[in-house]
PDB file of C-alpha atoms in Angstrom:
ATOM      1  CA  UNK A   1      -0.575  24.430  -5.103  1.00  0.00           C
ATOM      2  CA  UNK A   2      -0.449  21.157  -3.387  1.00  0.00           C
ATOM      3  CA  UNK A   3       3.281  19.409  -4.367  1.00  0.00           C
ATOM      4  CA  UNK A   4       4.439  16.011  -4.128  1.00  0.00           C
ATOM      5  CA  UNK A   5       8.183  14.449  -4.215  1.00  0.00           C
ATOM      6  CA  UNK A   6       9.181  10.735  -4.202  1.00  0.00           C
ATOM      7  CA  UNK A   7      12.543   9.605  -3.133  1.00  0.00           C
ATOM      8  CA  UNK A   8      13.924   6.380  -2.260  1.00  0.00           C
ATOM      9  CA  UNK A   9      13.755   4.027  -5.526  1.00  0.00           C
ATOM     10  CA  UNK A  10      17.107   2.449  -6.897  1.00  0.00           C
ATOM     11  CA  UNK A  11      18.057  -0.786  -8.205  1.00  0.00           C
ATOM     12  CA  UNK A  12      17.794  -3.679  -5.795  1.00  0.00           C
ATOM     13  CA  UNK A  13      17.956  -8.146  -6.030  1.00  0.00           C
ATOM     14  CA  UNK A  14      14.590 -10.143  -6.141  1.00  0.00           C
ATOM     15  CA  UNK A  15      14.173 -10.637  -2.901  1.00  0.00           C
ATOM     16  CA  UNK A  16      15.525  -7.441  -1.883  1.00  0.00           C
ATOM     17  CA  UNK A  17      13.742  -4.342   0.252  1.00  0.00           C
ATOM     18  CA  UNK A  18      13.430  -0.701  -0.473  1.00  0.00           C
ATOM     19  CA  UNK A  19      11.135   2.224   0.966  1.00  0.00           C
ATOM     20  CA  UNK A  20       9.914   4.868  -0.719  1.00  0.00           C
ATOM     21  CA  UNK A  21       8.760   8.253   0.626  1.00  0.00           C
ATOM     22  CA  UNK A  22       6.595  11.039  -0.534  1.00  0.00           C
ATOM     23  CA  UNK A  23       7.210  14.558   0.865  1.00  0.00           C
ATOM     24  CA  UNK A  24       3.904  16.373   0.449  1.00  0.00           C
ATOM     25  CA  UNK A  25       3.469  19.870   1.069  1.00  0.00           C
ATOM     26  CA  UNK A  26      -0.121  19.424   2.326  1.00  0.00           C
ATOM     27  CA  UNK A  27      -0.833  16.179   4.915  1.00  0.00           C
ATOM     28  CA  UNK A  28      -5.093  16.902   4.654  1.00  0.00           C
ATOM     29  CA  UNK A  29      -5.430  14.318   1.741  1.00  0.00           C
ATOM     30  CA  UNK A  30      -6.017  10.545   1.410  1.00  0.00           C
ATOM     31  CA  UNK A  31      -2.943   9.027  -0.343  1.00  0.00           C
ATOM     32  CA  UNK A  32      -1.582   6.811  -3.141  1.00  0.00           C
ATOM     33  CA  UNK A  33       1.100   5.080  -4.643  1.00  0.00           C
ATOM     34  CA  UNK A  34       1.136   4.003  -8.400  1.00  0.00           C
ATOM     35  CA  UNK A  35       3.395   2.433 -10.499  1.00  0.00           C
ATOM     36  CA  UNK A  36       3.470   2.431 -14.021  1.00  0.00           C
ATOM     37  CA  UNK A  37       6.535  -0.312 -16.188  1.00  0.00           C
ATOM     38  CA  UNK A  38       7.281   0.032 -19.528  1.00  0.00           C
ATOM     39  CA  UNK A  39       4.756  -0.447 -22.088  1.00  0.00           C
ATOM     40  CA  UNK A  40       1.870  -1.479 -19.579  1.00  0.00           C
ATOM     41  CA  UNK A  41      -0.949   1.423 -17.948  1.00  0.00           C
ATOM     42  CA  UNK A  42      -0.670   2.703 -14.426  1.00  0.00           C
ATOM     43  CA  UNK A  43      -1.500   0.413 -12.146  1.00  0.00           C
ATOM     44  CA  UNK A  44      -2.927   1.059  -8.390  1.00  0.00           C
ATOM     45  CA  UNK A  45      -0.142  -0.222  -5.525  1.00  0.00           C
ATOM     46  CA  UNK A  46      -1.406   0.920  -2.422  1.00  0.00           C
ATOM     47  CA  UNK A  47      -3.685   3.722  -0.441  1.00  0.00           C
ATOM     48  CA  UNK A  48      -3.758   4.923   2.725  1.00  0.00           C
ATOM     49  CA  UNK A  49      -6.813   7.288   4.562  1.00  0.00           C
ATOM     50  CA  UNK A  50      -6.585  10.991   5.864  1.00  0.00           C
ATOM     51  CA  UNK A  51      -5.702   9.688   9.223  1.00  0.00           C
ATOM     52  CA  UNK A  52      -3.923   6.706   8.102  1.00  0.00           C
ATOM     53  CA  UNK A  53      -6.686   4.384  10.069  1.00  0.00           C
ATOM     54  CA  UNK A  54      -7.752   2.501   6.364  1.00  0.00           C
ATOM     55  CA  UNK A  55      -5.172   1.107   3.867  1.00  0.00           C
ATOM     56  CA  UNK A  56      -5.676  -0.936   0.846  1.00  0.00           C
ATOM     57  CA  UNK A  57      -3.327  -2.545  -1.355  1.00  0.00           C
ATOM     58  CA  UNK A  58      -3.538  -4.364  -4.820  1.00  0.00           C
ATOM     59  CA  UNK A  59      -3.276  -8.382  -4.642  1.00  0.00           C
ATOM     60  CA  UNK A  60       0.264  -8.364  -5.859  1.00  0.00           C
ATOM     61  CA  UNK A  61       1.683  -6.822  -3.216  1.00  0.00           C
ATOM     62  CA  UNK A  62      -0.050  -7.304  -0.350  1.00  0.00           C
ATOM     63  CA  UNK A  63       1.606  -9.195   2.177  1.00  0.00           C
ATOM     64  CA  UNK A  64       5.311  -7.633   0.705  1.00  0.00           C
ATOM     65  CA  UNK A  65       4.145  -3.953   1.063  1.00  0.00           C
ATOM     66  CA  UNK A  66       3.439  -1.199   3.575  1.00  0.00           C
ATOM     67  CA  UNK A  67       2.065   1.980   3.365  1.00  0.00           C
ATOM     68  CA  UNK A  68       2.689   4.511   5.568  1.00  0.00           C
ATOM     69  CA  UNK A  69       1.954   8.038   7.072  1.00  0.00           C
ATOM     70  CA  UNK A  70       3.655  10.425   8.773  1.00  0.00           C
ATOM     71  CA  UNK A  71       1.420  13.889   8.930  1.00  0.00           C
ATOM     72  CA  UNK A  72       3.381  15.556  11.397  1.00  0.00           C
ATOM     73  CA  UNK A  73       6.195  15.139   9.121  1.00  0.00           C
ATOM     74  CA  UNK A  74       3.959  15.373   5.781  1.00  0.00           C
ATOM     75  CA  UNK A  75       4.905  12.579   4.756  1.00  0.00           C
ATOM     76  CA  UNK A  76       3.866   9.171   3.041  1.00  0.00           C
ATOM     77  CA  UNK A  77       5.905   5.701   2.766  1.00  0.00           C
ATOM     78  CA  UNK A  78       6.001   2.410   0.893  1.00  0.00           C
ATOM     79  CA  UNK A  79       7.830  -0.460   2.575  1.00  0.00           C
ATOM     80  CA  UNK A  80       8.613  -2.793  -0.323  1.00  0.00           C
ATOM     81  CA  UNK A  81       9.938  -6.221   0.868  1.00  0.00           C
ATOM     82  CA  UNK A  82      10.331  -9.402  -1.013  1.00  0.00           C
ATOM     83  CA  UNK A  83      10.467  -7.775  -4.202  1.00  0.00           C
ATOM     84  CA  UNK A  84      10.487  -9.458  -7.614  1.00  0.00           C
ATOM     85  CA  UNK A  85      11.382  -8.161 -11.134  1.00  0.00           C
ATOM     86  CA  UNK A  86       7.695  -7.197 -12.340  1.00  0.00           C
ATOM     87  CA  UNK A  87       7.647  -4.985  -9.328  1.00  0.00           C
ATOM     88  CA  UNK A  88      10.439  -2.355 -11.752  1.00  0.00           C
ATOM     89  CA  UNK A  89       8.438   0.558 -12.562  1.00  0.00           C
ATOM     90  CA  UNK A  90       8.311   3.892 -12.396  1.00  0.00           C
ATOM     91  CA  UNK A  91       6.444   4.712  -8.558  1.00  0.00           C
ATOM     92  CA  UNK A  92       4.225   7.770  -8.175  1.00  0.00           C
ATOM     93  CA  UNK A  93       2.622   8.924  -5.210  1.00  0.00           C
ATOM     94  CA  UNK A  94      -1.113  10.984  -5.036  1.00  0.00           C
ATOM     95  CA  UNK A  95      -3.183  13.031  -3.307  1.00  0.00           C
ATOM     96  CA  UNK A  96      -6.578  13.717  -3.424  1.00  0.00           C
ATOM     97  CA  UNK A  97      -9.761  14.667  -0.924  1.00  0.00           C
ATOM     98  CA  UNK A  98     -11.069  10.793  -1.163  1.00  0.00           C
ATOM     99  CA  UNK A  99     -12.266  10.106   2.736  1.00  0.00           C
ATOM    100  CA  UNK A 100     -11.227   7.017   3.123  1.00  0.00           C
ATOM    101  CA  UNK A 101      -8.322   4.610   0.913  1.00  0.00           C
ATOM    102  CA  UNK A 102      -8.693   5.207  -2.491  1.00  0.00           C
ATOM    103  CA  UNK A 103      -7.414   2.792  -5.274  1.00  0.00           C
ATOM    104  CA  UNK A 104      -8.775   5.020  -8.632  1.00  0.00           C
ATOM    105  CA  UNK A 105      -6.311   6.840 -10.051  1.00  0.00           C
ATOM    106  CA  UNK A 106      -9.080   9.629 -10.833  1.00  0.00           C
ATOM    107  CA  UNK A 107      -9.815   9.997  -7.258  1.00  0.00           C
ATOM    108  CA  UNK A 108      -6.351  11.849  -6.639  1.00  0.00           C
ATOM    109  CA  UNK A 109      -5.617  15.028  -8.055  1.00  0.00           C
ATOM    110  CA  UNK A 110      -2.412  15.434  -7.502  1.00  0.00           C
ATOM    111  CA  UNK A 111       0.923  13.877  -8.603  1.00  0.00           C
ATOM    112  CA  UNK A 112       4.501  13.418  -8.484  1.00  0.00           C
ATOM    113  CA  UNK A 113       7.030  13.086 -10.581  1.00  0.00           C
ATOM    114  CA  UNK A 114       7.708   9.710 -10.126  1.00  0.00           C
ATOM    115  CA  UNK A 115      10.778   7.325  -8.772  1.00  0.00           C
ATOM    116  CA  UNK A 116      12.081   4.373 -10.640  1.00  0.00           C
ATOM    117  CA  UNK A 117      12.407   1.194  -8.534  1.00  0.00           C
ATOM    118  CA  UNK A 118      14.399  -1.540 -10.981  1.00  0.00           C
ATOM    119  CA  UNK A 119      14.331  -5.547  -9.534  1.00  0.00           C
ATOM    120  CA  UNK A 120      16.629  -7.229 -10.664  1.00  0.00           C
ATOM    121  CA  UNK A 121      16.878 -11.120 -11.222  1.00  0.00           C
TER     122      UNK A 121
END
């Protein structure tokens, strides 16, 4: 069974940086991050390919975040800088078999538990 862990999130200032990383117990899959606030639907952040060679992001970060991969480590990051308050949300990261940078939720299988990054103004 394929497992995934998030660490890194914590309360930071607008304007402030934080990085996230995913420990994943198998490196063979394309990879996501998610967030989902309070009251609102999961929303896509940012993907990142098998071989880490194709990334996407959504409009409201890009520019302020990186994604990441380590696969000799098994691991996958997000680089958050210039971050504002709507960026607080719980962040998940995903893996699925998707060949190249996937941004539908439904194209990763499998999930973490999540990490709670709060902005604060």
């Amino acid at each position: 069974q394929v497992q995934l862990a998030e660490s890194g999130g914590g309360l930071v200032q607008a304007g402030g940086s934080l990085r996230l990383s995913c420990r994943v117990s198998y490196s063979g899959y394309a990879m996501g991050w998610f967030r989902q606030a309070p009251g609102k639907e999961r929303e896509f952040v940012a993907a990142i390919s098998r071989s880490g060679a194709n990334t996407a992001y959504a409009d409201s970060v890009k520019d302020r975040f990186t994604i990441s991969r380590d696969n000799a480590e098994n691991r996958v990051y997000l680089q958050m800088n210039s971050l504002k308050p709507e960026d607080t949300a719980v962040y998940y990261c995903a893996g699925g078999v998707s060949l190249g940078a996937a941004a539908r939720d439904l194209e990763y299988a499998y999930w973490g538990q999540g990490t709670q990054v709060t902005v604060s103004s």
